[in-house]
Amino acid sequence: MSAGQVSFACDALQRLFHNCHWRKIDIFLIPAIRRATAQANSLLDELDALSDVAGQAIADVVARVNAGPIDGEGAVRQFCKAIDTFCDAMLTRLEREEHELFSLARTMISGEDWFAVANQMLAHDAYRQESRPARDLAGPAAVPADMMDDVPAGAVWAAQRRQAAWAVG
């Protein structure tokens, strides 16, 4: 495997793990379920264990990357096995959340608590939106008309697409 392939895979797994760890389910729904009932403790512990397996697999991938090039057949096989372990653990967790956690939440969390969770999620979204750097909030800069002759056609087309996307989004 090339260093670029290994680095790309490692970075992608780390981003995925981070994004899965900071989902609204983990931040708001699971604490609400813990407050609502002790019946979910075993399921929540199993979901945590799956996250731990995924985290250990990521640590294994990072350790292999830091150990040097992954160029032998055995090294590639072990690298891929760690990635498979991560993917299997995360997929199992997501499936169990969908099939078990959500149905449990629907029956165990009261209507008032659902509204409280929804309000927390909305407040979190508003805070994140307000906390974004100004450069992320501003639309793309337009190219002044007097500079259009100096700008390659591809750049103009890309800028127009960004502006159109900004206007829609």
XYZ file of N, CA and C in Angstrom:
507
model
N 0.842 -1.176 0.000
C 0.000 0.000 0.000
C 0.885 1.236 0.000
N 0.449 2.242 -0.728
C 1.226 3.479 -0.766
C 1.000 4.256 0.531
N 1.933 5.120 0.844
C 1.820 5.957 2.044
C 0.566 6.830 1.972
N 0.235 7.294 0.768
C -0.968 8.116 0.596
C -2.241 7.337 0.890
N -2.310 6.094 0.432
C -3.484 5.263 0.694
C -3.641 5.003 2.188
N -2.534 4.688 2.829
C -2.555 4.401 4.260
C -2.979 5.647 5.032
N -2.411 6.786 4.700
C -2.732 8.032 5.376
C -4.200 8.408 5.169
N -4.673 8.255 3.937
C -6.070 8.574 3.636
C -7.006 7.685 4.452
N -6.741 6.386 4.490
C -7.590 5.456 5.237
C -7.578 5.782 6.723
N -6.392 6.061 7.250
C -6.260 6.383 8.672
C -7.018 7.663 9.009
N -6.842 8.701 8.213
C -7.533 9.970 8.451
C -9.049 9.808 8.344
N -9.498 9.058 7.352
C -10.940 8.850 7.163
C -11.545 8.114 8.355
N -10.862 7.099 8.840
C -11.370 6.357 10.000
C -11.422 7.236 11.243
N -10.398 8.029 11.442
C -10.385 8.908 12.609
C -11.504 9.941 12.543
N -11.745 10.512 11.364
C -12.850 11.472 11.207
C -14.192 10.789 11.457
N -14.364 9.599 10.908
C -15.620 8.866 11.095
C -15.850 8.551 12.564
N -14.818 8.078 13.227
C -14.952 7.754 14.649
C -15.300 9.000 15.449
N -14.611 10.088 15.185
C -14.885 11.342 15.887
C -16.321 11.814 15.628
N -16.743 11.770 14.373
C -18.094 12.214 14.035
C -19.150 11.317 14.655
N -18.907 10.031 14.712
C -19.864 9.113 15.331
C -19.909 9.314 16.848
N -18.784 9.669 17.424
C -18.723 9.850 18.872
C -19.449 11.117 19.314
N -19.496 12.121 18.480
C -20.104 13.388 18.864
C -21.461 13.606 18.213
N -22.181 12.533 17.955
C -23.520 12.673 17.391
C -24.504 13.106 18.469
N -25.605 13.650 18.041
C -26.626 14.094 18.983
C -27.198 12.932 19.779
N -27.162 11.740 19.213
C -27.631 10.561 19.941
C -26.805 10.389 21.208
N -25.483 10.481 21.060
C -24.599 10.295 22.206
C -24.654 11.466 23.179
N -24.830 12.661 22.650
C -24.803 13.859 23.493
C -26.121 14.065 24.237
N -27.249 13.803 23.586
C -28.545 14.146 24.175
C -29.459 12.949 24.431
N -29.596 12.041 23.462
C -30.578 10.972 23.601
C -30.162 9.931 24.635
N -28.936 9.476 24.576
C -28.500 8.437 25.518
C -28.566 8.928 26.967
N -28.118 10.152 27.281
C -28.305 10.622 28.662
C -29.783 10.675 29.074
N -30.665 11.038 28.154
C -32.100 11.069 28.472
C -32.621 9.663 28.754
N -32.152 8.694 28.005
C -32.555 7.304 28.251
C -32.022 6.842 29.601
N -30.786 7.179 29.910
C -30.201 6.795 31.213
C -31.012 7.390 32.362
N -31.469 8.629 32.197
C -32.279 9.266 33.240
C -33.661 8.632 33.338
N -34.194 8.176 32.216
C -35.562 7.680 32.172
C -35.711 6.266 32.726
N -34.715 5.419 32.511
C -34.871 4.025 32.905
C -33.529 3.336 33.097
N -33.527 2.376 34.001
C -32.335 1.542 34.194
C -32.407 0.308 33.299
N -33.562 0.080 32.670
C -33.735 -1.089 31.797
C -32.801 -1.048 30.591
N -32.343 0.118 30.234
C -31.502 0.258 29.047
C -30.011 0.134 29.353
N -29.655 -0.002 30.622
C -28.237 0.006 30.987
C -27.427 -1.066 30.270
N -27.962 -2.267 30.150
C -27.185 -3.332 29.495
C -26.988 -3.018 28.008
N -28.028 -2.530 27.347
C -27.897 -2.158 25.938
C -26.899 -1.015 25.779
N -26.995 -0.010 26.626
C -26.082 1.126 26.542
C -24.641 0.702 26.818
N -24.459 -0.224 27.749
C -23.114 -0.747 28.015
C -22.575 -1.507 26.802
N -23.449 -2.261 26.138
C -23.030 -2.988 24.935
C -22.678 -2.022 23.804
N -23.441 -0.950 23.665
C -23.123 0.059 22.652
C -21.793 0.740 22.969
N -21.559 1.024 24.237
C -20.275 1.600 24.641
C -19.127 0.637 24.346
N -19.364 -0.649 24.581
C -18.327 -1.648 24.319
C -18.006 -1.707 22.823
N -19.018 -1.578 21.982
C -18.779 -1.553 20.535
C -17.963 -0.325 20.138
N -18.243 0.811 20.760
C -17.445 2.008 20.502
C -16.010 1.806 20.964
N -15.845 1.121 22.089
C -14.498 0.833 22.585
C -13.729 -0.059 21.616
N -14.412 -1.076 21.052
C -13.770 -1.954 20.065
C -13.331 -1.135 18.852
N -14.207 -0.239 18.407
C -13.867 0.621 17.268
C -12.689 1.522 17.615
N -12.686 2.078 18.809
C -11.588 2.934 19.240
C -10.271 2.179 19.324
N -10.331 0.946 19.798
C -9.114 0.128 19.862
C -8.623 -0.208 18.462
N -9.553 -0.450 17.541
C -9.164 -0.741 16.153
C -8.493 0.481 15.528
N -9.020 1.672 15.818
C -8.393 2.907 15.311
C -6.988 3.038 15.888
N -6.853 2.775 17.182
C -5.531 2.862 17.812
C -4.569 1.878 17.158
N -5.061 0.698 16.795
C -4.225 -0.292 16.119
C -3.800 0.208 14.740
N -4.735 0.802 14.015
C -4.420 1.348 12.687
C -3.360 2.444 12.815
N -3.546 3.355 13.755
C -2.601 4.459 13.939
C -1.225 3.914 14.341
N -1.216 2.921 15.219
C 0.064 2.335 15.643
C 0.788 1.695 14.460
N 0.041 1.027 13.597
C 0.658 0.408 12.411
C 1.199 1.480 11.463
N 0.469 2.563 11.312
C 0.921 3.655 10.447
C 2.199 4.271 11.022
N 2.212 4.489 12.331
C 3.374 5.105 12.962
C 4.587 4.177 13.003
N 4.358 2.873 12.901
C 5.453 1.908 12.961
C 6.291 1.894 11.684
N 5.751 2.414 10.614
C 6.512 2.443 9.363
C 5.652 2.039 8.184
N 6.284 1.862 7.042
C 5.524 1.547 5.831
C 4.770 0.213 5.954
N 3.621 0.198 5.352
C 2.813 -1.023 5.313
C 2.985 -1.586 3.909
N 4.049 -2.362 3.758
C 4.384 -2.805 2.409
C 4.417 -4.320 2.237
N 4.456 -5.075 3.302
C 4.448 -6.527 3.163
C 3.038 -7.067 3.149
N 2.872 -8.258 2.618
C 1.536 -8.870 2.536
C 0.909 -9.030 3.913
N 1.701 -9.469 4.890
C 1.188 -9.642 6.248
C 0.793 -8.325 6.877
N 1.603 -7.303 6.665
C 1.306 -5.983 7.229
C 0.029 -5.409 6.621
N -0.127 -5.575 5.327
C -1.345 -5.091 4.657
C -2.554 -5.854 5.179
N -2.420 -7.152 5.336
C -3.532 -7.972 5.823
C -3.948 -7.521 7.225
N -2.982 -7.274 8.103
C -3.299 -6.849 9.466
C -3.889 -5.432 9.490
N -3.382 -4.566 8.648
C -3.916 -3.216 8.527
C -5.387 -3.282 8.096
N -5.652 -4.073 7.080
C -7.030 -4.215 6.582
C -7.931 -4.887 7.614
N -7.379 -5.830 8.379
C -8.161 -6.494 9.422
C -8.579 -5.488 10.492
N -7.675 -4.577 10.862
C -8.013 -3.549 11.848
C -9.120 -2.633 11.310
N -9.038 -2.300 10.033
C -10.086 -1.478 9.419
C -11.415 -2.234 9.418
N -11.387 -3.517 9.077
C -12.608 -4.334 9.108
C -13.199 -4.400 10.514
N -12.339 -4.547 11.509
C -12.804 -4.592 12.894
C -13.512 -3.295 13.256
N -12.913 -2.169 12.874
C -13.534 -0.875 13.125
C -14.901 -0.792 12.451
N -14.938 -1.120 11.167
C -16.182 -1.009 10.398
C -17.260 -1.934 10.952
N -16.886 -3.159 11.297
C -17.858 -4.106 11.854
C -18.434 -3.604 13.173
N -17.570 -3.084 14.050
C -18.036 -2.589 15.346
C -18.972 -1.391 15.170
N -18.596 -0.462 14.311
C -19.439 0.721 14.114
C -20.764 0.360 13.443
N -20.709 -0.530 12.459
C -21.944 -0.943 11.794
C -22.870 -1.661 12.764
N -22.318 -2.529 13.581
C -23.127 -3.228 14.579
C -23.751 -2.236 15.548
N -22.965 -1.267 15.981
C -23.499 -0.259 16.892
C -24.652 0.516 16.247
N -24.457 0.978 15.023
C -25.499 1.748 14.347
C -26.759 0.920 14.133
N -26.600 -0.345 13.785
C -27.764 -1.217 13.594
C -28.500 -1.428 14.912
N -27.768 -1.632 15.990
C -28.409 -1.840 17.298
C -29.097 -0.560 17.762
N -28.496 0.586 17.481
C -29.169 1.841 17.815
C -30.487 1.932 17.071
N -30.449 1.649 15.784
C -31.652 1.775 14.959
C -32.742 0.802 15.386
N -32.362 -0.436 15.647
C -33.375 -1.467 15.917
C -33.752 -1.602 17.386
N -32.840 -1.288 18.285
C -33.128 -1.495 19.700
C -33.230 -0.193 20.490
N -32.257 0.673 20.323
C -32.202 1.884 21.133
C -33.368 2.818 20.835
N -33.648 3.044 19.569
C -34.717 3.977 19.220
C -36.087 3.477 19.668
N -36.334 2.179 19.531
C -37.631 1.658 19.984
C -37.732 1.737 21.504
N -36.644 1.492 22.188
C -36.638 1.616 23.646
C -36.866 3.070 24.045
N -36.222 3.975 23.367
C -36.379 5.396 23.672
C -37.825 5.843 23.480
N -38.454 5.364 22.401
C -39.846 5.751 22.147
C -40.773 5.325 23.280
N -40.488 4.191 23.887
C -41.377 3.703 24.945
C -40.991 4.199 26.334
N -39.745 4.544 26.551
C -39.278 4.884 27.892
C -39.178 6.387 28.179
N -39.073 7.202 27.160
C -38.932 8.638 27.376
C -40.295 9.297 27.244
N -40.651 10.085 28.248
C -41.955 10.757 28.238
C -41.984 11.847 27.175
N -43.192 12.278 26.838
C -43.360 13.348 25.854
C -42.650 14.623 26.268
N -42.743 14.972 27.553
C -42.065 16.180 28.053
C -40.556 16.064 27.875
N -40.015 14.882 28.161
C -38.571 14.692 28.025
C -38.144 14.731 26.564
N -38.999 14.224 25.657
C -38.683 14.315 24.224
C -38.562 15.772 23.801
N -39.502 16.598 24.283
C -39.444 18.024 23.945
C -38.191 18.668 24.539
N -37.809 18.267 25.748
C -36.597 18.801 26.362
C -35.363 18.414 25.541
N -35.320 17.173 25.087
C -34.200 16.710 24.255
C -34.175 17.497 22.945
N -35.342 17.668 22.341
C -35.412 18.416 21.077
C -34.946 19.860 21.279
N -35.347 20.477 22.385
C -34.902 21.850 22.672
C -33.394 21.913 22.872
N -32.826 20.913 23.549
C -31.372 20.874 23.724
C -30.674 20.766 22.372
N -31.225 19.932 21.505
C -30.628 19.772 20.174
C -30.694 21.068 19.378
N -31.822 21.743 19.430
C -31.969 23.011 18.719
C -31.038 24.075 19.290
N -30.924 24.133 20.606
C -30.018 25.097 21.229
C -28.571 24.791 20.847
N -28.228 23.521 20.795
C -26.883 23.105 20.390
C -26.599 23.534 18.946
N -27.573 23.308 18.065
C -27.421 23.726 16.660
C -27.240 25.234 16.556
N -28.040 25.991 17.308
C -27.945 27.450 17.269
C -26.581 27.914 17.783
N -26.105 27.299 18.858
C -24.793 27.657 19.396
C -23.694 27.368 18.387
N -23.749 26.202 17.758
C -22.730 25.854 16.769
C -22.771 26.809 15.583
N -23.967 27.190 15.163
C -24.110 28.127 14.038
C -23.522 29.490 14.406
N -23.800 29.943 15.613
C -23.282 31.236 16.052
C -21.777 31.197 16.283
N -21.246 30.034 16.633
C -19.826 29.898 16.949
C -18.953 29.690 15.728
N -19.563 29.485 14.577
C -18.773 29.288 13.362
C -17.964 30.534 13.074
N -16.742 30.362 12.617
C -15.942 31.543 12.259
C -16.639 32.367 11.178
N -16.371 33.673 11.186
C -17.006 34.580 10.227
C -16.726 34.160 8.791
N -15.548 33.584 8.529
C -15.219 33.184 7.155
C -16.154 32.083 6.664
N -16.678 31.250 7.600
C -17.608 30.198 7.200
C -19.008 30.746 6.958
N -19.327 31.888 7.591
C -20.666 32.451 7.460
C -20.805 33.348 6.241
N -19.710 33.942 5.816
C -19.764 34.842 4.670
C -19.874 34.040 3.378
N -20.561 34.581 2.453
C -20.661 33.934 1.146
C -19.349 34.055 0.394
N -19.209 33.325 -0.663
C -17.971 33.410 -1.439
C -17.830 34.793 -2.063
N -16.595 35.237 -2.154
C -16.334 36.554 -2.732
C -16.543 36.517 -4.239
N -17.168 37.548 -4.751
C -17.362 37.651 -6.197
C -16.090 38.194 -6.839
N -15.841 37.799 -8.054
C -14.688 38.305 -8.797
C -15.097 39.627 -9.429
N -14.352 40.723 -9.131
C -14.698 42.013 -9.728
C -14.655 41.942 -11.254
N -15.536 42.673 -11.898
C -15.660 42.618 -13.362
C -14.371 43.021 -14.058
N -13.633 43.989 -13.490
C -12.414 44.446 -14.168
C -11.271 43.437 -14.080
N -11.438 42.402 -13.247
C -10.405 41.377 -13.133
C -10.776 40.096 -13.882
N -11.936 40.083 -14.486
C -12.415 38.865 -15.141
C -11.476 38.386 -16.252
N -10.809 39.316 -16.935
C -9.922 38.913 -18.022
C -8.685 38.182 -17.508
N -8.308 38.425 -16.252
C -7.117 37.807 -15.676
C -7.406 36.461 -15.014
N -8.670 36.095 -14.921
C -9.049 34.871 -14.213
C -9.305 33.757 -15.226
N -8.717 32.575 -15.008
C -8.970 31.465 -15.921
C -10.452 31.099 -15.959
N -10.912 30.629 -17.105
C -12.336 30.301 -17.279
C -12.810 29.267 -16.263
N -11.979 28.298 -15.954
C -12.356 27.266 -14.980
C -12.604 27.845 -13.601
N -11.794 28.831 -13.217
C -11.969 29.458 -11.913
C -13.267 30.248 -11.865
N -13.604 30.913 -12.981
C -14.852 31.664 -13.049
C -16.036 30.701 -12.914
N -15.966 29.615 -13.638
C -17.051 28.629 -13.580
C -17.196 28.083 -12.162
N -16.061 27.776 -11.499
C -16.102 27.244 -10.132
C -16.679 28.276 -9.167
N -16.278 29.529 -9.327
C -16.793 30.586 -8.458
C -18.303 30.755 -8.645
N -18.763 30.697 -9.886
C -20.192 30.823 -10.155
C -20.971 29.665 -9.524
N -20.413 28.468 -9.598
C -21.078 27.304 -8.981
C -21.139 27.463 -7.472
N -20.052 27.934 -6.854
C -20.044 28.153 -5.388
C -21.083 29.203 -5.008
N -21.153 30.292 -5.803
C -22.122 31.343 -5.504
C -23.540 30.817 -5.653
N -23.781 30.012 -6.671
C -25.115 29.436 -6.862
C -25.457 28.480 -5.702
N -24.487 27.687 -5.300
C -24.717 26.766 -4.192
C -24.961 27.533 -2.901
N -24.225 28.623 -2.700
C -24.403 29.433 -1.507
C -25.795 30.041 -1.489
N -26.270 30.510 -2.618
C -27.586 31.138 -2.695
C -28.679 30.134 -2.385
N -28.506 28.883 -2.828
C -29.506 27.839 -2.589
C -29.416 27.338 -1.169
N -28.179 27.077 -0.691
C -27.963 26.455 0.599
C -28.020 27.422 1.699
